[in-house]
PDB file of C-alpha atoms in Angstrom:
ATOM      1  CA  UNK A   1      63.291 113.323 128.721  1.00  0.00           C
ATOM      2  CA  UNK A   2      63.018 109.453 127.942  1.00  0.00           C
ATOM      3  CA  UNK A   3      62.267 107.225 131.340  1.00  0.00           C
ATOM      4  CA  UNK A   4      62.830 103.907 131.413  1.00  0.00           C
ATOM      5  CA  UNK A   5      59.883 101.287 130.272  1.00  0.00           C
ATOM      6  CA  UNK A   6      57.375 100.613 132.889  1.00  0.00           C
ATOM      7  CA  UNK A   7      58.697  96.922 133.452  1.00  0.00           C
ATOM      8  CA  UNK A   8      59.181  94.141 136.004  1.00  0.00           C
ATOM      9  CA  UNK A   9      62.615  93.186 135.379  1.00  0.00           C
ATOM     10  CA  UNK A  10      65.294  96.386 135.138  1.00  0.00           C
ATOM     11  CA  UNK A  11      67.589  96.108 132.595  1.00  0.00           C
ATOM     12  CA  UNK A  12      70.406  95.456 134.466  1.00  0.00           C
ATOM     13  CA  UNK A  13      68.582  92.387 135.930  1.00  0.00           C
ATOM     14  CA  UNK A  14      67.692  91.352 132.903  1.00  0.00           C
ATOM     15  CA  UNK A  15      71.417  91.606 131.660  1.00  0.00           C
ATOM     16  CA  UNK A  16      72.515  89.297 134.609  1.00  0.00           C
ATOM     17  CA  UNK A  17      69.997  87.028 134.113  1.00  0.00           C
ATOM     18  CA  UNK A  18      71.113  86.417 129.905  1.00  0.00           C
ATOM     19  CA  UNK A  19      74.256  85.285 131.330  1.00  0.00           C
ATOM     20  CA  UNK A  20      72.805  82.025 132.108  1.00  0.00           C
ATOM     21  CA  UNK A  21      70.348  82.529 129.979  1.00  0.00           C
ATOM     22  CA  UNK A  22      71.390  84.289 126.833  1.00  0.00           C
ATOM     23  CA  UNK A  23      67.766  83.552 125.373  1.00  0.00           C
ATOM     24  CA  UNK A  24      66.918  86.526 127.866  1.00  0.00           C
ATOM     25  CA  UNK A  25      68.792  89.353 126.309  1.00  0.00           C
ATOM     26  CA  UNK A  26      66.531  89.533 123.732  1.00  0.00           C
ATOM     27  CA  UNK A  27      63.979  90.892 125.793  1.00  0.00           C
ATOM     28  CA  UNK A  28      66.452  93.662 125.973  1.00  0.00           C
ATOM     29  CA  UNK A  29      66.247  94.073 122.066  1.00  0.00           C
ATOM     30  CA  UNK A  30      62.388  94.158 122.397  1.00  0.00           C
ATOM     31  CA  UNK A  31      62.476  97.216 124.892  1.00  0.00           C
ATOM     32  CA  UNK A  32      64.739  99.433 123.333  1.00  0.00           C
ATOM     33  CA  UNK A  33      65.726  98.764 119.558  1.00  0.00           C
ATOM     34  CA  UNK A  34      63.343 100.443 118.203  1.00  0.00           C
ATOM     35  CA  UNK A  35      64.494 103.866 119.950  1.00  0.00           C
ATOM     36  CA  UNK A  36      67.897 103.224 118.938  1.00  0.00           C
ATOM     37  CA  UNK A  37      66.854 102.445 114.886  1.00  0.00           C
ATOM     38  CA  UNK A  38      65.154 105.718 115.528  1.00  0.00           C
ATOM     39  CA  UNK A  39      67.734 107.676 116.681  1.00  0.00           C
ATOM     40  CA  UNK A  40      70.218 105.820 113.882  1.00  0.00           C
ATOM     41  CA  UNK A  41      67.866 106.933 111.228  1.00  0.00           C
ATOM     42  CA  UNK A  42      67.929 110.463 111.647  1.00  0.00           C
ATOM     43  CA  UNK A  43      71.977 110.897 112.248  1.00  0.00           C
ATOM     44  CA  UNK A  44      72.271 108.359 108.921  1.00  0.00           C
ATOM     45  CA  UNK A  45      69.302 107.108 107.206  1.00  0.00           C
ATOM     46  CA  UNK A  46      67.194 104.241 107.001  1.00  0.00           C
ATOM     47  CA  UNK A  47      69.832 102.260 105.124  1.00  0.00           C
ATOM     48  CA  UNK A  48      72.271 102.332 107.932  1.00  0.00           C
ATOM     49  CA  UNK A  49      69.640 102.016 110.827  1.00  0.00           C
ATOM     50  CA  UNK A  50      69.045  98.110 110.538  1.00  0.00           C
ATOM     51  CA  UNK A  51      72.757  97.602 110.465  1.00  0.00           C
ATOM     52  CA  UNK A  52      73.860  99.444 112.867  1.00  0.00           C
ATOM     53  CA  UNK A  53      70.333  98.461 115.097  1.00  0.00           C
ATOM     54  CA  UNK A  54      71.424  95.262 114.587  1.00  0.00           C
ATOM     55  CA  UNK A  55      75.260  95.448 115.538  1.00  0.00           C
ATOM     56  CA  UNK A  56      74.396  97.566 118.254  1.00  0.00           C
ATOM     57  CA  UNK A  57      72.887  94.743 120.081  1.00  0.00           C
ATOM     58  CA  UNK A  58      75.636  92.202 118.734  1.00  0.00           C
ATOM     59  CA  UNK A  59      78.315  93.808 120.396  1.00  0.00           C
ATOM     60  CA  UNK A  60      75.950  94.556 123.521  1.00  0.00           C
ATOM     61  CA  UNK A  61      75.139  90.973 123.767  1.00  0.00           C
ATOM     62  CA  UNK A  62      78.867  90.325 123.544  1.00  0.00           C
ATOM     63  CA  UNK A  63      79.773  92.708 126.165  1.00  0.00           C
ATOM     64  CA  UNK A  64      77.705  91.960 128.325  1.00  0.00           C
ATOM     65  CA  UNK A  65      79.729  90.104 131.492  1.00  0.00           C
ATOM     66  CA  UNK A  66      81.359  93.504 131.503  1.00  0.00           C
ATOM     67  CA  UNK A  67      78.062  95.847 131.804  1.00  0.00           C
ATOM     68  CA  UNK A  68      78.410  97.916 135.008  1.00  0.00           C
ATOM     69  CA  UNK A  69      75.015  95.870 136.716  1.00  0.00           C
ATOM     70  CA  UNK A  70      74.767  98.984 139.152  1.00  0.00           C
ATOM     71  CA  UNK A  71      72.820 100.769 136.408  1.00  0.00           C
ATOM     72  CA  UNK A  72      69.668  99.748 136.031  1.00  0.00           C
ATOM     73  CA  UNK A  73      68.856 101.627 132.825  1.00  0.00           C
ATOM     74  CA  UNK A  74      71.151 100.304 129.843  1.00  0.00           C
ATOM     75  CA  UNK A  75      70.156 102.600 127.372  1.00  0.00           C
ATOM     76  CA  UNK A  76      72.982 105.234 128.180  1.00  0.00           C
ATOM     77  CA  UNK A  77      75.487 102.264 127.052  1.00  0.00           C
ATOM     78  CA  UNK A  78      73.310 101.139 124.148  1.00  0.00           C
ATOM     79  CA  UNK A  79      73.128 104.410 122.946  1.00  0.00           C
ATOM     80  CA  UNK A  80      77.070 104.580 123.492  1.00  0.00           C
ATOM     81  CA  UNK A  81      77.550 101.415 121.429  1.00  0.00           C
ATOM     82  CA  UNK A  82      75.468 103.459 118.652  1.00  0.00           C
ATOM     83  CA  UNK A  83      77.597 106.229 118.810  1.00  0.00           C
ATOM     84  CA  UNK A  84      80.716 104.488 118.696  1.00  0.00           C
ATOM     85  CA  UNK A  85      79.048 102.749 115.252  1.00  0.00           C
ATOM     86  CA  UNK A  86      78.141 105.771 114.010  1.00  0.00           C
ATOM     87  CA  UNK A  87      81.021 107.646 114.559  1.00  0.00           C
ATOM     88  CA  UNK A  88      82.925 104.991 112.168  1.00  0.00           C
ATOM     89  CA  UNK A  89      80.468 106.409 109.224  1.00  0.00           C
ATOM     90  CA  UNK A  90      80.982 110.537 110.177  1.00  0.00           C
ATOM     91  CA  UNK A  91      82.370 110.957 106.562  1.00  0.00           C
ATOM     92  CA  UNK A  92      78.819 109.871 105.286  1.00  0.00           C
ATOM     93  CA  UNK A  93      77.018 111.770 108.024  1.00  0.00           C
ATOM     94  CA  UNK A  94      79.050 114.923 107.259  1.00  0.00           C
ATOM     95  CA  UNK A  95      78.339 114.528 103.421  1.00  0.00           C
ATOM     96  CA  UNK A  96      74.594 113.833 103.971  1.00  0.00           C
ATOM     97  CA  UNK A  97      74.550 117.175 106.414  1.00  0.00           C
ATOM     98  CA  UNK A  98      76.918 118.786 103.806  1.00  0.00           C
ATOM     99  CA  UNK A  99      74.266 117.690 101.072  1.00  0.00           C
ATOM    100  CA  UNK A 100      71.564 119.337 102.694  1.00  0.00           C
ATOM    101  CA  UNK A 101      72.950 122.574 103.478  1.00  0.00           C
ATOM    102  CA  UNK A 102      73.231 122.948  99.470  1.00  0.00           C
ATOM    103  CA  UNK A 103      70.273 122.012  98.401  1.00  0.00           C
ATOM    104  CA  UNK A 104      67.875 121.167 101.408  1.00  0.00           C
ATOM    105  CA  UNK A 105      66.386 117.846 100.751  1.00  0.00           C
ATOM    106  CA  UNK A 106      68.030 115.451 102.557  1.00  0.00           C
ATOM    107  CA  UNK A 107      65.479 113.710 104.712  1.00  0.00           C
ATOM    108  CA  UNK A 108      67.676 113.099 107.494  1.00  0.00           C
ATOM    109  CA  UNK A 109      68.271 116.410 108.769  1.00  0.00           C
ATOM    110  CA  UNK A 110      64.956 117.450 108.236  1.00  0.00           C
ATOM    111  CA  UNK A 111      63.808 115.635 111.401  1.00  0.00           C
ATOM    112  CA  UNK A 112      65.718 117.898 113.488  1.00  0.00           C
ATOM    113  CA  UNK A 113      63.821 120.825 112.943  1.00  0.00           C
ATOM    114  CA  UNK A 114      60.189 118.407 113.548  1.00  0.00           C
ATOM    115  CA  UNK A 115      60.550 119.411 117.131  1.00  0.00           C
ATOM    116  CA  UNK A 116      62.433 122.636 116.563  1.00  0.00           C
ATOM    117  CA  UNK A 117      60.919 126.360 118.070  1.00  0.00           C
ATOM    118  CA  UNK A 118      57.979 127.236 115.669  1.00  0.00           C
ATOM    119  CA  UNK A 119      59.868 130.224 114.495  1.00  0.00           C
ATOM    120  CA  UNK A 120      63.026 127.874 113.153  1.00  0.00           C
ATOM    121  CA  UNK A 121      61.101 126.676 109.593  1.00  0.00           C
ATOM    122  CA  UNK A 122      61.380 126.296 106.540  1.00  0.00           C
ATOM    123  CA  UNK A 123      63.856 125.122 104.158  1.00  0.00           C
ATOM    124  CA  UNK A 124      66.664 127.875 104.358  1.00  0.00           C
ATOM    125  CA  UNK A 125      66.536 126.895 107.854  1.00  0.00           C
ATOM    126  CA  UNK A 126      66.847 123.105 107.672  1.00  0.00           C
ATOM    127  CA  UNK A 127      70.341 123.906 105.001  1.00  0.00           C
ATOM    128  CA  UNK A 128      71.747 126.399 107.825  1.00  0.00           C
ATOM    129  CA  UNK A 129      70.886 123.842 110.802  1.00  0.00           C
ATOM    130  CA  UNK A 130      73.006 121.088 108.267  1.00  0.00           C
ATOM    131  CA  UNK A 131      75.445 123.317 107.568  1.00  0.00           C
ATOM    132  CA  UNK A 132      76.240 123.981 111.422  1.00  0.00           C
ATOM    133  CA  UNK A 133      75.857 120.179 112.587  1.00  0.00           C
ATOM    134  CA  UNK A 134      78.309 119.304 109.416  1.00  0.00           C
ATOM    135  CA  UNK A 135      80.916 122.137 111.007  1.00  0.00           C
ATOM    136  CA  UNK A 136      80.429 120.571 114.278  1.00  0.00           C
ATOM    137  CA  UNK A 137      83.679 117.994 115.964  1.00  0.00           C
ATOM    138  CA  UNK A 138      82.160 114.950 115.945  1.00  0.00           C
ATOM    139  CA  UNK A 139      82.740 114.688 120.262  1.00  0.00           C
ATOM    140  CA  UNK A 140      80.112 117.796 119.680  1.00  0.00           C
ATOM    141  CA  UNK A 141      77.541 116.721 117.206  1.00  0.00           C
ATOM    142  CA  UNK A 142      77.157 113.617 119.644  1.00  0.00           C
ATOM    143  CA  UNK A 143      76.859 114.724 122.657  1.00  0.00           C
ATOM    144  CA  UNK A 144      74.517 117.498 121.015  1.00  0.00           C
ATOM    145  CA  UNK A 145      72.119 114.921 119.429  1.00  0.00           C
ATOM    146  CA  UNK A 146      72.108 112.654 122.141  1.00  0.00           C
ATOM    147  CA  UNK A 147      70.557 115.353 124.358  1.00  0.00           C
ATOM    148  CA  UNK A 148      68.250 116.390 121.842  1.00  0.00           C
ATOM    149  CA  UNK A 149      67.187 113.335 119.605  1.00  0.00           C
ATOM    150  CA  UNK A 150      68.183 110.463 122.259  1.00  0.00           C
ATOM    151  CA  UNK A 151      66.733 112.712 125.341  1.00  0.00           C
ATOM    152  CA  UNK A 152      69.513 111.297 127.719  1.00  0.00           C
ATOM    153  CA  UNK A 153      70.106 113.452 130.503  1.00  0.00           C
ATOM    154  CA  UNK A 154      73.354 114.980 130.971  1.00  0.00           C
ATOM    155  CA  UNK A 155      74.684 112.037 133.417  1.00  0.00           C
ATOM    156  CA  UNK A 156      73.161 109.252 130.410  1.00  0.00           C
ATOM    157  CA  UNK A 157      75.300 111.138 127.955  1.00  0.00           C
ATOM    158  CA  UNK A 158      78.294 110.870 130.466  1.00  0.00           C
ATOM    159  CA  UNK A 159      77.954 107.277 130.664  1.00  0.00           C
ATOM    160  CA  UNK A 160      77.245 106.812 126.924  1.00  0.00           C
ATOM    161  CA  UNK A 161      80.292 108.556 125.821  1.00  0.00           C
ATOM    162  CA  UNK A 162      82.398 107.630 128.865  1.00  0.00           C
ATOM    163  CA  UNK A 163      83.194 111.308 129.843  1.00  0.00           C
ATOM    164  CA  UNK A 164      82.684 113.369 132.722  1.00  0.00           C
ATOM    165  CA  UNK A 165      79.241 115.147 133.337  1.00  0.00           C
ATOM    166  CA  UNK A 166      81.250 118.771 132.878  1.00  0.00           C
ATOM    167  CA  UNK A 167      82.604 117.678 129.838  1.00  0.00           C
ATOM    168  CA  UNK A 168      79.122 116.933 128.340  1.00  0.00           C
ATOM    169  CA  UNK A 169      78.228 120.154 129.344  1.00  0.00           C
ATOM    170  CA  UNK A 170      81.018 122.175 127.720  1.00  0.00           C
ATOM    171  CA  UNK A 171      80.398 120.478 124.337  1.00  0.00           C
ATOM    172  CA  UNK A 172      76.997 121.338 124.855  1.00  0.00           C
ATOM    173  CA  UNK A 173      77.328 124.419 125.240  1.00  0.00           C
ATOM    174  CA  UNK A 174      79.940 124.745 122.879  1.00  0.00           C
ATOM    175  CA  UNK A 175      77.720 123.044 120.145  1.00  0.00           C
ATOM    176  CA  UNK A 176      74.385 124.998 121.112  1.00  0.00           C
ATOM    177  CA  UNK A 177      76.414 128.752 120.581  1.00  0.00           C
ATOM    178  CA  UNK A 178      77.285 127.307 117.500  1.00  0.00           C
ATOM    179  CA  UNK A 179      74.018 126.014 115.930  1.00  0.00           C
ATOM    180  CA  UNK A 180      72.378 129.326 117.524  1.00  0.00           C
ATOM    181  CA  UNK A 181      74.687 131.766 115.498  1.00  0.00           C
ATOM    182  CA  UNK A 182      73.850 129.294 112.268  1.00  0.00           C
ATOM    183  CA  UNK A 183      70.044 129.804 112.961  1.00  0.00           C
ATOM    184  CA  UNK A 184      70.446 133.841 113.951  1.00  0.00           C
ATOM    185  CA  UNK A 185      69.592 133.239 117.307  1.00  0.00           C
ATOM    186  CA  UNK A 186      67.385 130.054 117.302  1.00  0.00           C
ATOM    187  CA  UNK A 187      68.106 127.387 119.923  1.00  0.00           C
ATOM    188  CA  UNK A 188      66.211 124.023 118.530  1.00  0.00           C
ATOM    189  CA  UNK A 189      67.604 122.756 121.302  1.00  0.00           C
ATOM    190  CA  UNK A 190      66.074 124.886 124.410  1.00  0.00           C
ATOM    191  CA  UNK A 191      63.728 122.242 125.146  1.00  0.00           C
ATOM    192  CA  UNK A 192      62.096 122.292 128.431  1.00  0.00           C
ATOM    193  CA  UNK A 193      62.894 118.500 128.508  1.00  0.00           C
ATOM    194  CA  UNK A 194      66.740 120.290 129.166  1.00  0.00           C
ATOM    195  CA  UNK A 195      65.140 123.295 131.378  1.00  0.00           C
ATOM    196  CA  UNK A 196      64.344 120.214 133.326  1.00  0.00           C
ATOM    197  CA  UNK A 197      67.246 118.088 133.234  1.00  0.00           C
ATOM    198  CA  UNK A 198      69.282 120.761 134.024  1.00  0.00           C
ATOM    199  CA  UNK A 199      66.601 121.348 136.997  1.00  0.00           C
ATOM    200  CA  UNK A 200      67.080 117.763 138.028  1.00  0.00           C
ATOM    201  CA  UNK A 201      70.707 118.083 138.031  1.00  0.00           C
ATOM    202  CA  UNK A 202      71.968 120.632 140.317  1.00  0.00           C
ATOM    203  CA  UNK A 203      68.393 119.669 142.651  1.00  0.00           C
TER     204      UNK A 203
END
């Protein structure tokens, strides 16, 4: 699970400060842009990472007299911003996951299976892990990706996608029993980063 930078300032300080001071946002860019690019690149591709990076933050920095200053961590609603973005390009995310269940060499799925169980390899793999996050409902495939590639907890997924926590876990679980039966019984997903959210949840 992702914590927070090791800073002075919490976001959400930071945030109330840029309204005075809108120079100061950009500190905000500095601390967490390049997890979001990340996290762009694998759902669509280097292309669309530096756009949607970049408008993430746009509309952030435009939004920002309504952030909710009781959180200090703002990358649950940055990450929600990104979603939102990338949900207005599924048809090219579906075709690039669509793409790679035929033939296996598109790039951007492959990251999934980087931190996958040792025993989910090779290529056949990567096309039936595309194939099942192509099938997926888009509510699914991000909440599913945002626990896995984002590492928000449950509640940071909530608060990304503006749901309840027990609806994030139903499409979890939903999405999980889905890319298991794709991968014969593999669970990329079955982290111990979620053994421990889940943990951290009901303690």
């Amino acid at each position: 699970m992702t914590s927070p930078p090791d800073r002075h300032d919490e976001d959400a300080s930071l945030i109330a400060r840029s309204l005075d001071r809108p120079e100061v946002f950009g500190e905000l860019y500095h601390r967490h842009a390049a997890g979001i690019h990340r996290y762009v690149t694998r759902r669509l591709g280097d292309d669309a990472a530096d756009d949607i990076t970049s408008d993430t933050f746009l509309i952030a920095f435009r939004t920002r007299t309504r952030y909710d200053l009781t959180r200090s961590n703002a990358l649950p609603w940055l990450y929600g911003i990104a979603a939102n973005l990338i949900g207005r390009r599924r048809r090219s995310e579906v075709r690039a996951l669509k793409a790679m269940a035929r033939t296996g060499l598109d790039p951007v799925a492959e990251s999934w299976t980087d931190r996958s169980d040792s025993r989910v390899s090779g290529q056949a793999a990567h096309r039936s892990l595309a194939g099942a996050l192509a099938g997926l409902p888009a509510r699914d495939r991000h909440v599913l990706l945002l626990t896995a590639w984002a590492d928000l907890t449950y509640q940071g997924v909530a608060e990304a996608l503006s749901i309840p926590v027990g609806t994030v876990r139903s499409r979890l679980n939903r999405a999980r029993k889905k890319v298991r039966s794709a991968l014969g019984g593999s669970d990329p997903t079955s982290y111990e980063a979620s053994q421990s959210q889940e943990a951290a949840t009901h303690g």
